[in-house]
Amino acid sequence: MGGGSGVSFVAGLEGVVAARTRISGVDGEAGVLTLAGFPVEELAGRATFEEVVYLLRHDALPDAGELAAFRTALAGRRGLPAATVDLLRAAADSGIPEMDALRMTADTLSLDVSEDPALDLVARFPVIVAAYHRLLRGEEPVPSDPGLGHAANYLYMLRGEAPGEGSVRALETYLGTVSDHGMNASTFAARVIVATRSDFVSAVVGAVGALKGPLHGGAPGPALDVVFEIGAAGNAETVLREKLRRGERLMGFGHRIYRVRDPRADVLAAAAERLYASDADGDLYELALEVEETALRLLAEHRPGRNLQTNVEFYTALLLHGLGLPAELFTPTFAVGRVAGWTAHCIEQQAEDRLIRPQSEYVGAEDRRWVPPEERPSPRSGEALPG
Ligand code: COA
């Protein structure tokens, strides 16, 4: 029995166009990501994160005066409600993982939202992540520095010391690169929630829950583990061949949408190259290049014709590691960037004001009749009783 609409089921909504948006466009065949009209390569290496947030919200880059005012407005919203900090402390005492702590405390931001909750959320995400990271390690949070830009302040709050220009530029590039990416699962979740006329905090909490899943935001840690496991360029072929022989996937390669190289990989590779040349361990960068080259060669042998290419996660791992971030912070830092896209989508969806309500196809039993419990057949042996 179908939904009665003549529309057929598509597993995973693959290929289904669920929204019209001016925020970002992904062309998986051509390997193009456009952020409000700018190719990601054009924008991410140059713009500050504040410019990207403004662009996604307003569909135009700010002029110098608008940017200064926007920077000040964003920096002025970093303060967390006292109860949020209390909850972070309690979560740290229980050793709750970073993404769970972010989801739990993002919810408490409802305690103190301004007339612009989208901006509150963007401003406070890095504050939550950095404060929690320190609490988990038994350290006190570092108060934010209103004189520092969004990305610089995040690094400052994590490290406790002002970051160098190279680190800030690398992080701005990362955050801009991942700020939005079409109708990905977490953005879709946020739009579904706002489309019911629910609030932005609820939408972003739902989005964090979606991003947390390993099929969405969780691959960069494992991608870096492989580079460390390989350890020296000479081992790359043996280690990777063995993984493929065992049927494992090589983390950081392949993509559901891109059939060519993920354009974000190039932007982040260039940023990682600059960072490692100045601030970080150049040998690790060289090793990662060797691992990538070997992985691409072996994947071409393994799945000829499928064109499995490097995805965003491979160089995310390298870049964030070069910034001194441990793997547990990779997905929360992804959220710090993507909250720009989520909130822009919330604003867009709110303006559209159309409930998102797809159909399902019923495939369950038919024509059952209710009988009193004592007349129901007992479960067949071996069949589990509901708990
Ligand atoms: N390593 C080895 N084999 C891979 C692979 C990888 N990284 N990615 C895809 N393949 C194989 C698949 O196993 C599949 O083989 P099969 O037909 O024998 O099952 C074939 O290539 C085609 O897979 P495809 O349909 O392109 O993958 P998908 O759309 O189902 O999955 C990913 C996309 C991203 C989940 C998948 O490429 C993957 O698991 N990559 C590693 C994890 C990762 O980097 N995730 C971050 C994504 S941004």
Coordinates of C-alpha atoms and ligand atoms in Angstrom, one line a residue:
M1 CA 0.0 0.0 0.0
G2 CA 1.6 3.3 -1.0
G3 CA 1.0 6.9 0.2
G4 CA -1.7 7.2 -2.4
S5 CA 0.0 10.2 -4.1
G6 CA 1.7 8.2 -6.9
V7 CA 5.1 9.4 -5.6
S8 CA 7.6 6.6 -5.1
F9 CA 9.9 6.0 -2.2
V10 CA 13.6 7.0 -2.6
A11 CA 15.9 5.4 0.1
G12 CA 17.8 8.1 1.9
L13 CA 16.0 10.8 -0.2
E14 CA 19.0 10.4 -2.6
G15 CA 18.5 12.7 -5.5
V16 CA 15.4 14.3 -4.0
V17 CA 15.5 18.1 -4.1
A18 CA 14.1 19.1 -0.6
A19 CA 14.7 22.9 -0.7
R20 CA 15.5 25.9 -2.8
T21 CA 18.3 27.9 -1.3
R22 CA 20.5 30.8 -2.1
I23 CA 23.0 29.9 0.7
S24 CA 25.1 27.3 -1.0
G25 CA 25.1 25.0 -4.0
V26 CA 26.9 21.7 -4.5
D27 CA 27.6 20.3 -8.0
G28 CA 28.8 16.8 -7.3
E29 CA 29.6 16.0 -11.0
A30 CA 31.7 19.1 -11.6
G31 CA 33.2 19.3 -8.0
V32 CA 32.0 22.8 -7.3
L33 CA 30.8 24.3 -4.0
T34 CA 29.3 27.8 -4.2
L35 CA 28.8 29.8 -1.1
A36 CA 26.2 32.5 -1.8
G37 CA 27.7 33.0 -5.3
F38 CA 31.3 32.6 -4.4
P39 CA 33.3 29.5 -5.3
V40 CA 34.6 28.1 -2.0
E41 CA 38.2 28.5 -3.4
E42 CA 37.6 32.2 -3.9
L43 CA 36.1 32.9 -0.5
A44 CA 37.4 30.6 2.2
G45 CA 41.1 31.4 2.0
R46 CA 40.5 35.1 2.1
A47 CA 37.4 36.0 4.1
T48 CA 37.2 36.2 7.9
F49 CA 34.5 34.0 9.5
E50 CA 32.5 37.1 10.3
E51 CA 32.4 38.0 6.6
V52 CA 31.2 34.4 5.8
V53 CA 28.5 34.5 8.5
Y54 CA 27.3 37.9 7.2
L55 CA 27.3 36.7 3.6
L56 CA 25.2 33.6 4.4
R57 CA 22.7 35.7 6.3
H58 CA 22.5 38.8 4.1
D59 CA 23.5 37.4 0.6
A60 CA 26.2 40.0 0.3
L61 CA 29.6 40.7 1.8
P62 CA 29.6 43.6 4.3
D63 CA 31.4 46.8 3.6
A64 CA 34.1 47.9 6.0
G65 CA 31.7 49.8 8.3
E66 CA 29.1 46.9 8.3
L67 CA 31.9 44.4 9.0
A68 CA 33.2 46.3 12.0
A69 CA 29.7 46.6 13.4
F70 CA 28.9 43.0 12.8
R71 CA 32.2 41.9 14.4
T72 CA 31.3 43.9 17.5
A73 CA 27.8 42.6 17.6
L74 CA 29.0 39.0 17.4
A75 CA 31.8 39.5 20.0
G76 CA 29.2 41.1 22.3
R77 CA 27.1 38.0 22.3
R78 CA 29.7 35.5 23.5
G79 CA 28.6 35.5 27.2
L80 CA 27.0 32.2 28.3
P81 CA 24.1 32.0 30.8
A82 CA 25.4 31.0 34.3
A83 CA 23.3 27.8 34.1
T84 CA 25.0 26.8 30.9
V85 CA 28.4 27.1 32.6
D86 CA 27.1 25.0 35.5
L87 CA 25.9 22.4 33.1
L88 CA 29.2 22.3 31.4
R89 CA 30.9 21.7 34.7
A90 CA 28.5 18.9 35.6
A91 CA 29.0 17.3 32.2
A92 CA 32.8 17.5 32.5
D93 CA 32.6 15.9 36.0
S94 CA 30.8 13.0 34.3
G95 CA 33.2 12.9 31.4
I96 CA 30.4 13.4 28.8
P97 CA 31.8 13.4 25.2
E98 CA 32.3 16.8 23.6
M99 CA 29.4 16.6 21.0
D100 CA 26.9 15.5 23.7
A101 CA 28.0 18.3 25.9
L102 CA 27.6 20.8 23.0
R103 CA 24.1 19.4 22.3
M104 CA 23.0 19.5 25.9
T105 CA 24.3 23.0 26.6
A106 CA 23.2 24.5 23.3
D107 CA 19.7 23.8 24.5
T108 CA 20.3 26.0 27.6
L109 CA 21.0 29.0 25.4
S110 CA 17.2 29.4 25.4
L111 CA 17.7 30.9 28.9
D112 CA 19.0 34.0 27.4
V113 CA 18.3 34.7 23.7
S114 CA 18.3 38.1 22.2
E115 CA 16.1 39.4 19.4
D116 CA 18.6 37.7 17.1
P117 CA 19.0 34.1 18.3
A118 CA 20.8 33.1 15.1
L119 CA 23.7 35.4 16.0
D120 CA 23.6 34.3 19.7
L121 CA 24.1 30.7 18.5
V122 CA 27.0 31.5 16.2
A123 CA 28.7 33.7 18.8
R124 CA 28.4 31.1 21.6
F125 CA 29.3 27.8 19.9
P126 CA 33.0 28.3 20.1
V127 CA 32.8 29.6 23.7
I128 CA 30.9 26.4 24.7
V129 CA 33.4 24.1 22.9
A130 CA 36.5 25.8 24.2
A131 CA 35.2 26.1 27.8
Y132 CA 34.2 22.5 27.8
H133 CA 37.5 21.3 26.4
R134 CA 39.3 23.0 29.3
L135 CA 36.9 21.8 31.9
L136 CA 37.3 18.2 30.7
R137 CA 41.0 18.5 31.3
G138 CA 40.5 20.0 34.8
E139 CA 41.3 23.5 33.7
E140 CA 39.3 26.7 34.2
P141 CA 37.7 28.2 31.1
V142 CA 39.6 31.2 29.6
P143 CA 37.3 34.3 29.4
S144 CA 36.8 35.4 25.9
D145 CA 38.7 38.4 24.6
P146 CA 36.3 40.9 22.9
G147 CA 39.2 42.4 21.1
L148 CA 39.8 39.2 19.2
G149 CA 37.9 38.1 16.1
H150 CA 35.7 35.0 16.2
A151 CA 38.3 32.5 15.0
A152 CA 41.2 34.0 17.0
N153 CA 39.1 34.1 20.2
Y154 CA 38.2 30.4 19.8
L155 CA 41.9 29.5 19.6
Y156 CA 42.7 31.9 22.4
M157 CA 40.0 30.3 24.6
L158 CA 41.3 26.8 23.8
R159 CA 45.0 27.5 24.3
G160 CA 45.0 30.3 26.9
E161 CA 47.4 32.4 24.8
A162 CA 46.9 34.7 21.8
P163 CA 47.3 32.7 18.5
G164 CA 49.6 33.7 15.7
E165 CA 48.3 35.1 12.4
G166 CA 49.1 31.9 10.5
S167 CA 46.9 29.8 12.9
V168 CA 44.1 32.3 12.8
R169 CA 44.1 32.4 9.0
A170 CA 44.1 28.6 8.8
L171 CA 41.2 28.3 11.2
E172 CA 39.2 31.1 9.3
T173 CA 39.8 29.1 6.1
Y174 CA 38.5 25.9 7.7
L175 CA 35.4 27.5 9.3
G176 CA 34.5 29.3 6.0
T177 CA 35.1 26.1 4.0
V178 CA 32.7 24.0 6.1
S179 CA 30.2 26.8 6.9
D180 CA 27.5 25.4 4.6
H181 CA 27.2 22.5 2.1
G182 CA 23.8 22.1 0.5
M183 CA 21.1 20.0 2.0
N184 CA 23.3 17.9 4.2
A185 CA 21.6 15.9 7.0
S186 CA 22.1 18.4 9.8
T187 CA 20.9 21.3 7.8
F188 CA 17.9 19.4 6.6
A189 CA 17.1 18.5 10.2
A190 CA 17.3 22.2 11.2
R191 CA 15.1 23.3 8.3
V192 CA 12.5 20.6 9.2
I193 CA 12.3 21.9 12.8
V194 CA 12.1 25.6 11.9
A195 CA 9.4 24.7 9.2
T196 CA 7.1 23.8 12.0
R197 CA 7.5 27.4 13.3
S198 CA 9.6 26.1 16.2
D199 CA 12.5 28.2 17.4
F200 CA 16.1 28.4 16.2
V201 CA 17.6 27.0 19.4
S202 CA 15.5 23.8 18.9
A203 CA 16.6 23.7 15.2
V204 CA 20.3 24.0 16.0
V205 CA 20.1 21.4 18.8
G206 CA 18.5 19.0 16.3
A207 CA 21.3 19.8 13.8
V208 CA 24.0 19.1 16.4
G209 CA 22.4 15.7 17.1
A210 CA 22.5 14.9 13.4
L211 CA 26.1 16.1 12.9
K212 CA 27.3 13.9 15.8
G213 CA 26.6 10.7 13.8
P214 CA 29.7 9.1 12.3
L215 CA 28.2 9.1 8.8
H216 CA 28.0 12.9 8.9
G217 CA 30.6 14.7 11.0
G218 CA 32.8 12.0 12.4
A219 CA 35.4 10.9 9.9
P220 CA 38.4 13.3 10.3
G221 CA 39.6 11.6 13.5
P222 CA 39.9 8.2 11.9
A223 CA 41.5 9.7 8.8
L224 CA 44.3 11.1 10.9
D225 CA 44.7 7.8 12.8
V226 CA 45.5 6.1 9.5
V227 CA 48.3 8.6 8.8
F228 CA 49.7 8.0 12.2
E229 CA 49.4 4.3 11.9
I230 CA 51.3 4.4 8.6
G231 CA 54.0 6.5 10.3
A232 CA 56.5 6.6 7.4
A233 CA 55.9 6.9 3.7
G234 CA 57.5 3.6 3.0
N235 CA 54.7 1.8 4.9
A236 CA 51.8 3.5 3.1
E237 CA 51.2 0.9 0.4
T238 CA 51.4 -2.1 2.7
V239 CA 49.1 -0.7 5.4
L240 CA 46.5 0.7 2.9
R241 CA 46.5 -2.5 0.8
E242 CA 45.9 -4.6 3.8
K243 CA 43.0 -2.4 4.9
L244 CA 41.4 -2.7 1.5
R245 CA 42.0 -6.4 1.5
R246 CA 40.1 -6.7 4.8
G247 CA 37.2 -4.8 3.2
E248 CA 37.8 -1.6 5.2
R249 CA 37.1 1.8 3.8
L250 CA 39.9 4.3 3.7
M251 CA 38.8 7.2 5.8
G252 CA 39.0 10.6 4.1
F253 CA 38.2 9.2 0.6
G254 CA 35.0 8.9 -1.4
H255 CA 31.8 10.9 -1.1
R256 CA 28.0 10.4 -1.6
I257 CA 27.6 13.6 -3.8
Y258 CA 31.0 14.3 -5.3
R259 CA 32.0 12.2 -8.3
V260 CA 35.2 14.1 -8.6
R261 CA 37.6 15.6 -6.1
D262 CA 35.8 17.4 -3.2
P263 CA 36.6 21.1 -3.8
R264 CA 36.9 21.6 -0.1
A265 CA 39.8 19.2 0.0
D266 CA 41.9 21.5 -2.2
V267 CA 41.1 24.6 -0.2
L268 CA 42.0 22.8 3.0
A269 CA 45.1 21.2 1.5
A270 CA 46.5 24.6 0.5
A271 CA 45.7 26.0 4.0
A272 CA 47.4 23.0 5.6
E273 CA 50.5 23.4 3.4
R274 CA 50.8 27.1 4.5
L275 CA 50.2 26.2 8.1
Y276 CA 52.7 23.3 8.2
A277 CA 55.3 25.4 6.4
S278 CA 55.2 28.0 9.1
D279 CA 53.8 26.7 12.4
A280 CA 53.6 22.9 12.4
D281 CA 55.4 19.6 11.7
G282 CA 56.3 19.7 8.0
D283 CA 57.2 16.0 8.0
L284 CA 53.6 15.1 8.9
Y285 CA 52.4 17.2 6.0
E286 CA 54.8 15.4 3.6
L287 CA 53.7 12.0 5.0
A288 CA 50.0 12.9 4.5
L289 CA 50.7 13.8 0.9
E290 CA 52.3 10.4 0.3
V291 CA 49.4 8.7 2.0
E292 CA 47.0 10.5 -0.1
E293 CA 48.8 9.7 -3.3
T294 CA 49.1 6.0 -2.4
A295 CA 45.5 5.8 -1.3
L296 CA 44.2 7.3 -4.6
R297 CA 46.3 4.9 -6.6
L298 CA 45.1 1.9 -4.6
L299 CA 41.4 3.0 -4.7
A300 CA 41.6 3.4 -8.5
E301 CA 42.8 -0.2 -8.6
H302 CA 40.3 -1.3 -6.0
R303 CA 37.2 0.3 -7.6
P304 CA 38.2 1.1 -11.2
G305 CA 35.7 3.5 -12.8
R306 CA 34.3 4.7 -9.5
N307 CA 36.8 7.6 -9.2
L308 CA 37.1 7.6 -5.4
Q309 CA 38.8 10.9 -4.5
T310 CA 40.0 12.7 -1.4
N311 CA 37.2 14.3 0.6
V312 CA 37.0 17.2 3.0
E313 CA 37.8 15.1 6.0
F314 CA 41.3 14.1 5.1
Y315 CA 42.7 17.6 5.1
T316 CA 40.4 18.7 7.9
A317 CA 42.2 16.2 10.1
L318 CA 45.6 17.5 9.0
L319 CA 44.7 21.2 9.3
L320 CA 43.1 20.9 12.7
H321 CA 45.9 18.7 14.0
G322 CA 48.4 21.3 12.8
L323 CA 46.4 23.9 14.8
G324 CA 47.1 21.8 17.9
L325 CA 43.5 20.6 18.2
P326 CA 43.1 17.0 19.5
A327 CA 40.8 14.6 17.5
E328 CA 38.0 15.0 20.0
L329 CA 37.6 18.6 19.0
F330 CA 37.4 17.9 15.2
T331 CA 33.6 17.4 15.1
P332 CA 32.8 20.2 17.6
T333 CA 34.9 22.5 15.5
F334 CA 33.0 21.5 12.5
A335 CA 29.9 22.5 14.4
V336 CA 31.5 25.9 15.2
G337 CA 31.7 26.5 11.4
R338 CA 28.5 24.8 10.3
V339 CA 26.3 26.7 12.8
A340 CA 26.7 29.7 10.4
G341 CA 25.0 27.6 7.7
W342 CA 22.4 26.1 10.0
T343 CA 21.3 29.5 11.3
A344 CA 21.2 31.1 7.8
H345 CA 19.0 28.2 6.7
C346 CA 16.8 28.8 9.7
I347 CA 16.3 32.4 8.6
E348 CA 15.6 31.3 5.0
Q349 CA 13.2 28.6 6.0
Q350 CA 11.4 30.9 8.4
A351 CA 10.8 33.4 5.6
E352 CA 9.6 30.6 3.4
D353 CA 7.2 29.5 6.1
R354 CA 6.2 26.2 4.5
L355 CA 5.8 23.1 6.6
I356 CA 8.2 20.3 5.5
R357 CA 6.1 17.2 5.6
P358 CA 7.0 14.3 3.3
Q359 CA 5.1 11.0 3.0
S360 CA 5.9 7.5 3.9
E361 CA 5.0 4.3 2.2
Y362 CA 3.3 1.8 4.5
V363 CA 4.8 -1.7 4.3
G364 CA 3.4 -3.2 7.5
A365 CA 0.7 -5.8 8.1
E366 CA -2.8 -5.4 6.8
D367 CA -6.3 -6.2 8.1
R368 CA -5.5 -7.2 11.7
R369 CA -8.3 -7.4 14.2
W370 CA -8.1 -6.6 17.9
V371 CA -8.9 -9.4 20.3
P372 CA -8.6 -9.4 24.1
P373 CA -5.1 -10.2 25.5
E374 CA -6.1 -13.7 26.8
E375 CA -7.3 -14.7 23.3
R376 CA -4.1 -13.7 21.5
P377 CA -1.8 -16.5 20.4
S378 CA 1.3 -16.8 22.6
P379 CA 4.5 -15.8 20.9
R380 CA 6.2 -18.5 18.8
S381 CA 9.1 -20.1 20.6
G382 CA 12.3 -18.1 20.0
E383 CA 10.4 -14.9 19.3
A384 CA 11.5 -12.1 21.6
L385 CA 8.8 -10.5 23.8
P386 CA 8.8 -6.8 24.0
G387 CA 10.7 -5.5 27.0
Ligands
COA1 N1 37.5 3.2 0.8 C1 37.3 2.0 0.2 N2 36.3 1.7 -0.6 C2 35.4 2.7 -0.7 C3 35.5 4.0 -0.1 C4 36.7 4.2 0.7 N3 36.9 5.3 1.3 N4 34.5 4.7 -0.5 C5 33.7 4.0 -1.2 N5 34.2 2.8 -1.4 C6 33.7 1.7 -2.2 C7 32.4 1.2 -1.5 O1 32.7 0.2 -0.5 C8 31.6 0.7 -2.6 O2 32.0 -0.6 -2.9 P1 30.9 -1.8 -3.1 O3 30.2 -1.4 -4.4 O4 31.8 -3.0 -3.3 O5 30.1 -1.7 -1.9 C9 32.0 1.6 -3.8 O6 33.3 2.1 -3.4 C10 31.1 2.7 -4.1 O7 30.8 3.4 -3.0 P2 29.9 4.7 -3.0 O8 28.5 4.4 -3.5 O9 30.6 5.8 -3.7 O10 29.8 5.1 -1.5 P3 28.7 5.8 -0.7 O11 28.0 6.9 -1.4 O12 27.8 4.7 -0.1 O13 29.5 6.3 0.6 C11 31.1 7.5 1.8 C12 30.2 7.5 0.6 C13 31.7 8.9 2.1 C14 30.3 7.1 3.1 C15 32.2 6.4 1.5 O14 32.9 6.9 0.4 C16 33.1 6.2 2.8 O15 32.7 5.4 3.6 N6 34.2 6.9 2.8 C17 35.1 6.8 4.0 C18 34.6 7.6 5.1 C19 34.7 9.1 5.0 O16 35.8 9.6 4.6 N7 33.6 9.8 5.3 C20 33.6 11.3 5.2 C21 32.8 11.7 4.0 S1 32.9 13.5 3.8

